[in-house]
């Protein structure tokens, strides 16, 4: 196992995170070429935590030569039963020595694969049980936004996802606000919509788990983030990074977003 929850809370206290979700793209050789180019484009930036989230086949080969000063690995999914007769599944237990993070409740899992809040809750617990930090994705559909149900949806998905976790475990987790209508569409949310959602999520965490937990949990934005709009999200108050799909498959865009994050973090630290 890579890391206990304690170590992450201590070491990565609201460190800005840039996570690249490669989704169902790149085979093993394409990924190793791309990783090579990415490593050349990205300098070591200690104040930014860069997480690569490739498909499960790529995790093992990439981990062999990974420059751990620059990157951490995450999984796109993991099953909640550690081992058993579950054909086709890869459990959190099997991922635990390969990844630091795992996405849970990504909208493509919720809406393409019909994963409900009950499955999301079990995956959150399985991730934590196996020492992997979950990145819980929550967000409303366009229909729900238009019906003014955004806060209710965020509340429901958050409460269900964090159910049965301790405040310490929540503090070590990451929450990604990803409005479904902004994912892969090029139609990113407006910064004030993201600010409102982030404030709401942190308030909800505070009322469920207390002030200290709310001040420790990292909250990211995801949905059509690229090198041109990243700054407008990363400089929002309480925004601790970005979850990036499409632009993470372009070495120049992804490297540029990491540089933006580095500069925003330096400004925050008053340097
Ligand atoms: P996108 O994907 O950046 O391509 O919109 C984001 C995500 O799926 O997390």
CSV table of C-alpha atoms and ligand atoms in Angstrom, one decimal:
chain,number,residue,atom,x,y,z
A,1,UNK,CA,0.0,0.0,0.0
A,2,UNK,CA,1.3,3.4,-1.0
A,3,UNK,CA,0.1,5.7,1.7
A,4,UNK,CA,-2.0,5.9,4.8
A,5,UNK,CA,-4.8,8.4,5.0
A,6,UNK,CA,-2.8,10.3,7.7
A,7,UNK,CA,0.2,10.9,5.5
A,8,UNK,CA,-1.9,12.4,2.7
A,9,UNK,CA,-3.7,14.7,5.1
A,10,UNK,CA,-0.4,15.9,6.6
A,11,UNK,CA,1.6,16.2,3.4
A,12,UNK,CA,-0.9,17.4,0.9
A,13,UNK,CA,-2.9,19.9,2.8
A,14,UNK,CA,-4.9,21.5,0.0
A,15,UNK,CA,-2.1,21.1,-2.4
A,16,UNK,CA,-3.4,22.1,-5.8
A,17,UNK,CA,-4.2,19.1,-7.9
A,18,UNK,CA,-4.3,18.7,-11.7
A,19,UNK,CA,-5.7,15.4,-12.7
A,20,UNK,CA,-5.8,14.1,-16.3
A,21,UNK,CA,-8.5,11.5,-17.0
A,22,UNK,CA,-7.5,9.7,-20.2
A,23,UNK,CA,-10.8,7.8,-20.3
A,24,UNK,CA,-11.0,5.0,-22.9
A,25,UNK,CA,-8.0,6.4,-24.9
A,26,UNK,CA,-4.5,5.2,-25.7
A,27,UNK,CA,-3.2,1.6,-25.8
A,28,UNK,CA,-0.1,0.6,-23.9
A,29,UNK,CA,2.4,1.6,-26.6
A,30,UNK,CA,0.6,4.9,-27.4
A,31,UNK,CA,0.5,5.7,-23.7
A,32,UNK,CA,4.1,5.0,-23.1
A,33,UNK,CA,5.1,7.4,-26.0
A,34,UNK,CA,2.7,10.0,-24.8
A,35,UNK,CA,4.0,9.7,-21.2
A,36,UNK,CA,7.5,10.1,-22.5
A,37,UNK,CA,6.6,13.4,-24.3
A,38,UNK,CA,4.6,14.6,-21.3
A,39,UNK,CA,7.6,14.0,-19.0
A,40,UNK,CA,9.7,16.1,-21.3
A,41,UNK,CA,7.2,19.0,-21.4
A,42,UNK,CA,6.6,19.2,-17.7
A,43,UNK,CA,9.2,20.5,-15.2
A,44,UNK,CA,9.2,19.3,-11.6
A,45,UNK,CA,6.6,21.5,-9.7
A,46,UNK,CA,6.5,20.4,-6.1
A,47,UNK,CA,3.6,22.7,-5.3
A,48,UNK,CA,1.3,21.0,-7.9
A,49,UNK,CA,0.2,17.5,-7.6
A,50,UNK,CA,-0.2,16.1,-11.1
A,51,UNK,CA,-2.2,12.9,-11.4
A,52,UNK,CA,-2.4,10.8,-14.5
A,53,UNK,CA,-5.5,8.6,-14.7
A,54,UNK,CA,-5.2,6.2,-17.6
A,55,UNK,CA,-7.1,3.0,-18.4
A,56,UNK,CA,-6.3,0.1,-16.1
A,57,UNK,CA,-4.2,-1.8,-18.6
A,58,UNK,CA,-1.7,1.1,-18.7
A,59,UNK,CA,-1.2,1.5,-15.0
A,60,UNK,CA,1.3,-1.2,-14.5
A,61,UNK,CA,3.6,-0.5,-17.5
A,62,UNK,CA,3.6,3.2,-16.8
A,63,UNK,CA,4.3,2.8,-13.2
A,64,UNK,CA,7.6,1.1,-13.9
A,65,UNK,CA,9.3,4.2,-15.4
A,66,UNK,CA,7.1,6.9,-13.9
A,67,UNK,CA,9.0,10.1,-12.7
A,68,UNK,CA,7.5,10.2,-9.3
A,69,UNK,CA,8.8,13.7,-8.7
A,70,UNK,CA,6.3,14.8,-11.4
A,71,UNK,CA,3.4,12.4,-11.4
A,72,UNK,CA,1.1,10.3,-9.4
A,73,UNK,CA,-1.3,7.7,-10.8
A,74,UNK,CA,-5.0,7.3,-10.4
A,75,UNK,CA,-7.5,4.6,-11.6
A,76,UNK,CA,-10.7,5.5,-13.4
A,77,UNK,CA,-12.7,2.9,-11.5
A,78,UNK,CA,-12.4,0.0,-9.1
A,79,UNK,CA,-14.8,-2.6,-7.9
A,80,UNK,CA,-16.0,-2.5,-4.3
A,81,UNK,CA,-15.6,-6.3,-3.5
A,82,UNK,CA,-12.0,-7.0,-2.9
A,83,UNK,CA,-12.0,-10.5,-4.6
A,84,UNK,CA,-14.5,-13.0,-5.9
A,85,UNK,CA,-16.5,-14.3,-8.8
A,86,UNK,CA,-17.0,-10.9,-10.6
A,87,UNK,CA,-16.0,-11.5,-14.1
A,88,UNK,CA,-14.4,-8.5,-15.8
A,89,UNK,CA,-14.0,-6.4,-12.6
A,90,UNK,CA,-10.7,-5.1,-11.1
A,91,UNK,CA,-11.0,-4.4,-7.4
A,92,UNK,CA,-9.7,-1.5,-5.3
A,93,UNK,CA,-7.6,-4.2,-3.5
A,94,UNK,CA,-5.9,-5.1,-6.8
A,95,UNK,CA,-5.2,-1.4,-7.5
A,96,UNK,CA,-3.8,-0.5,-4.1
A,97,UNK,CA,-0.1,-0.8,-4.9
A,98,UNK,CA,-0.4,0.9,-8.3
A,99,UNK,CA,-2.4,4.1,-7.6
A,100,UNK,CA,-2.8,6.9,-5.1
A,101,UNK,CA,-6.2,7.9,-6.3
A,102,UNK,CA,-9.3,6.5,-7.9
A,103,UNK,CA,-12.3,8.2,-9.5
A,104,UNK,CA,-15.6,7.4,-8.0
A,105,UNK,CA,-19.0,8.4,-9.3
A,106,UNK,CA,-17.7,9.9,-12.6
A,107,UNK,CA,-20.8,11.0,-14.6
A,108,UNK,CA,-19.9,8.5,-17.3
A,109,UNK,CA,-20.1,5.7,-14.7
A,110,UNK,CA,-23.3,7.1,-13.3
A,111,UNK,CA,-25.1,7.7,-16.6
A,112,UNK,CA,-23.6,5.3,-19.2
A,113,UNK,CA,-23.1,2.4,-16.7
A,114,UNK,CA,-26.1,3.2,-14.5
A,115,UNK,CA,-24.1,3.4,-11.2
A,116,UNK,CA,-26.4,4.7,-8.5
A,117,UNK,CA,-25.5,6.4,-5.3
A,118,UNK,CA,-25.5,3.0,-3.5
A,119,UNK,CA,-22.6,1.7,-5.7
A,120,UNK,CA,-20.8,5.0,-5.4
A,121,UNK,CA,-21.0,4.8,-1.6
A,122,UNK,CA,-19.6,1.2,-1.6
A,123,UNK,CA,-16.8,2.2,-4.0
A,124,UNK,CA,-15.9,5.1,-1.7
A,125,UNK,CA,-15.6,2.8,1.3
A,126,UNK,CA,-13.7,0.2,-0.7
A,127,UNK,CA,-11.2,2.8,-1.9
A,128,UNK,CA,-10.6,4.1,1.7
A,129,UNK,CA,-10.4,0.5,3.1
A,130,UNK,CA,-7.6,-0.2,0.6
A,131,UNK,CA,-5.7,3.0,1.2
A,132,UNK,CA,-6.6,4.7,-2.1
A,133,UNK,CA,-7.8,8.3,-2.0
A,134,UNK,CA,-11.1,8.6,-3.8
A,135,UNK,CA,-11.9,11.5,-6.0
A,136,UNK,CA,-15.7,11.7,-5.7
A,137,UNK,CA,-17.3,13.2,-8.7
A,138,UNK,CA,-20.6,15.0,-8.3
A,139,UNK,CA,-22.6,17.3,-10.6
A,140,UNK,CA,-26.0,18.1,-12.1
A,141,UNK,CA,-27.3,17.4,-15.6
A,142,UNK,CA,-28.5,20.3,-17.8
A,143,UNK,CA,-32.1,19.4,-17.1
A,144,UNK,CA,-31.5,19.5,-13.3
A,145,UNK,CA,-29.7,22.9,-13.6
A,146,UNK,CA,-32.6,24.3,-15.6
A,147,UNK,CA,-35.0,23.0,-13.1
A,148,UNK,CA,-33.0,24.7,-10.4
A,149,UNK,CA,-32.1,21.4,-8.7
A,150,UNK,CA,-28.4,21.8,-8.7
A,151,UNK,CA,-28.0,22.2,-4.9
A,152,UNK,CA,-30.3,19.4,-4.2
A,153,UNK,CA,-28.4,17.1,-6.5
A,154,UNK,CA,-25.0,18.1,-5.1
A,155,UNK,CA,-26.4,17.5,-1.6
A,156,UNK,CA,-27.8,14.1,-2.5
A,157,UNK,CA,-24.7,12.9,-4.3
A,158,UNK,CA,-22.4,14.2,-1.6
A,159,UNK,CA,-24.3,12.8,1.3
A,160,UNK,CA,-24.6,9.4,-0.4
A,161,UNK,CA,-21.0,9.3,-1.4
A,162,UNK,CA,-19.6,10.3,2.0
A,163,UNK,CA,-22.0,8.1,3.9
A,164,UNK,CA,-20.2,5.9,6.5
A,165,UNK,CA,-16.9,7.7,6.1
A,166,UNK,CA,-15.2,9.3,9.1
A,167,UNK,CA,-14.3,13.0,9.1
A,168,UNK,CA,-10.7,12.0,8.8
A,169,UNK,CA,-11.4,9.9,5.7
A,170,UNK,CA,-13.4,12.7,4.2
A,171,UNK,CA,-10.6,15.2,4.9
A,172,UNK,CA,-8.3,12.9,2.9
A,173,UNK,CA,-10.7,12.6,0.0
A,174,UNK,CA,-11.1,14.8,-3.0
A,175,UNK,CA,-14.4,16.1,-4.4
A,176,UNK,CA,-14.7,17.1,-8.0
A,177,UNK,CA,-17.6,19.3,-9.0
A,178,UNK,CA,-18.3,18.2,-12.6
A,179,UNK,CA,-21.5,19.5,-14.1
A,180,UNK,CA,-22.6,16.8,-16.5
A,181,UNK,CA,-23.5,19.3,-19.3
A,182,UNK,CA,-19.9,20.7,-19.2
A,183,UNK,CA,-18.1,17.4,-19.6
A,184,UNK,CA,-16.6,16.8,-23.0
A,185,UNK,CA,-18.9,19.4,-24.6
A,186,UNK,CA,-16.5,22.4,-24.8
A,187,UNK,CA,-19.2,24.3,-22.9
A,188,UNK,CA,-17.5,25.0,-19.6
A,189,UNK,CA,-19.3,26.3,-16.6
A,190,UNK,CA,-19.0,30.0,-15.8
A,191,UNK,CA,-16.6,30.8,-13.0
A,192,UNK,CA,-19.4,32.2,-10.8
A,193,UNK,CA,-21.4,29.0,-11.2
A,194,UNK,CA,-18.4,27.0,-10.2
A,195,UNK,CA,-17.7,29.3,-7.2
A,196,UNK,CA,-21.3,28.9,-6.0
A,197,UNK,CA,-21.1,25.1,-6.3
A,198,UNK,CA,-17.7,24.9,-4.5
A,199,UNK,CA,-19.0,27.2,-1.7
A,200,UNK,CA,-22.1,25.0,-1.4
A,201,UNK,CA,-20.1,21.7,-1.3
A,202,UNK,CA,-17.7,23.0,1.3
A,203,UNK,CA,-20.6,24.2,3.5
A,204,UNK,CA,-22.3,20.8,3.2
A,205,UNK,CA,-19.1,19.1,4.2
A,206,UNK,CA,-18.9,21.4,7.2
A,207,UNK,CA,-22.4,20.7,8.3
A,208,UNK,CA,-21.9,16.9,7.9
A,209,UNK,CA,-18.3,16.6,9.2
A,210,UNK,CA,-17.3,19.8,10.9
A,211,UNK,CA,-15.3,22.9,10.1
A,212,UNK,CA,-11.9,21.3,10.3
A,213,UNK,CA,-12.8,18.6,7.7
A,214,UNK,CA,-14.3,21.2,5.4
A,215,UNK,CA,-11.1,23.2,5.6
A,216,UNK,CA,-9.0,20.2,4.7
A,217,UNK,CA,-11.0,18.5,1.9
A,218,UNK,CA,-9.9,19.4,-1.6
A,219,UNK,CA,-12.5,20.4,-4.1
A,220,UNK,CA,-11.8,20.4,-7.9
A,221,UNK,CA,-13.7,21.7,-10.9
A,222,UNK,CA,-14.0,19.5,-14.0
A,223,UNK,CA,-15.8,20.1,-17.3
A,224,UNK,CA,-14.1,21.3,-20.6
A,225,UNK,CA,-11.1,22.7,-18.7
A,226,UNK,CA,-8.3,23.7,-21.1
A,227,UNK,CA,-5.2,25.8,-21.1
A,228,UNK,CA,-7.2,29.0,-22.0
A,229,UNK,CA,-9.8,28.8,-19.3
A,230,UNK,CA,-8.0,27.0,-16.5
A,231,UNK,CA,-6.9,30.2,-14.7
A,232,UNK,CA,-10.4,31.4,-14.3
A,233,UNK,CA,-11.3,28.3,-12.3
A,234,UNK,CA,-8.0,27.7,-10.5
A,235,UNK,CA,-8.0,31.2,-9.0
A,236,UNK,CA,-11.5,30.8,-7.5
A,237,UNK,CA,-11.6,30.9,-3.7
A,238,UNK,CA,-11.6,27.3,-2.4
A,239,UNK,CA,-10.9,25.7,-5.8
A,240,UNK,CA,-8.1,23.3,-5.3
A,241,UNK,CA,-7.5,22.1,-8.8
A,242,UNK,CA,-9.0,20.6,-11.9
A,243,UNK,CA,-10.1,17.3,-13.3
A,244,UNK,CA,-9.4,17.3,-17.0
A,245,UNK,CA,-10.5,15.0,-19.8
A,246,UNK,CA,-9.9,16.0,-23.4
A,247,UNK,CA,-7.1,18.5,-22.7
A,248,UNK,CA,-5.1,16.0,-20.7
A,249,UNK,CA,-4.5,14.1,-24.0
A,250,UNK,CA,-2.6,17.0,-25.5
A,251,UNK,CA,0.8,17.4,-24.0
A,252,UNK,CA,1.1,21.1,-24.7
A,253,UNK,CA,-2.3,22.0,-23.2
A,254,UNK,CA,-1.8,19.7,-20.2
A,255,UNK,CA,1.7,21.1,-19.5
A,256,UNK,CA,0.3,24.7,-19.9
A,257,UNK,CA,-2.5,24.0,-17.3
A,258,UNK,CA,0.1,22.7,-14.8
A,259,UNK,CA,2.1,25.9,-15.3
A,260,UNK,CA,-1.1,27.9,-14.7
A,261,UNK,CA,-1.7,25.9,-11.5
A,262,UNK,CA,1.9,26.5,-10.4
A,263,UNK,CA,1.6,30.2,-10.9
A,264,UNK,CA,-1.8,30.4,-9.1
A,265,UNK,CA,-0.3,28.4,-6.2
A,266,UNK,CA,2.8,30.7,-6.0
A,267,UNK,CA,0.5,33.7,-5.8
A,268,UNK,CA,-1.5,32.1,-3.0
A,269,UNK,CA,1.7,31.5,-1.1
A,270,UNK,CA,2.6,35.1,-1.7
A,271,UNK,CA,5.7,34.4,-3.7
B,1,LIG,P1,-13.5,17.1,-20.2
B,1,LIG,O1,-13.7,15.9,-19.2
B,1,LIG,O2,-12.4,17.9,-19.7
B,1,LIG,O3,-13.2,16.4,-21.5
B,1,LIG,O4,-14.8,17.9,-20.2
B,1,LIG,C1,-13.8,16.1,-17.8
B,1,LIG,C2,-14.0,14.8,-17.1
B,1,LIG,O5,-14.6,13.9,-17.6
B,1,LIG,O6,-13.6,14.6,-15.9
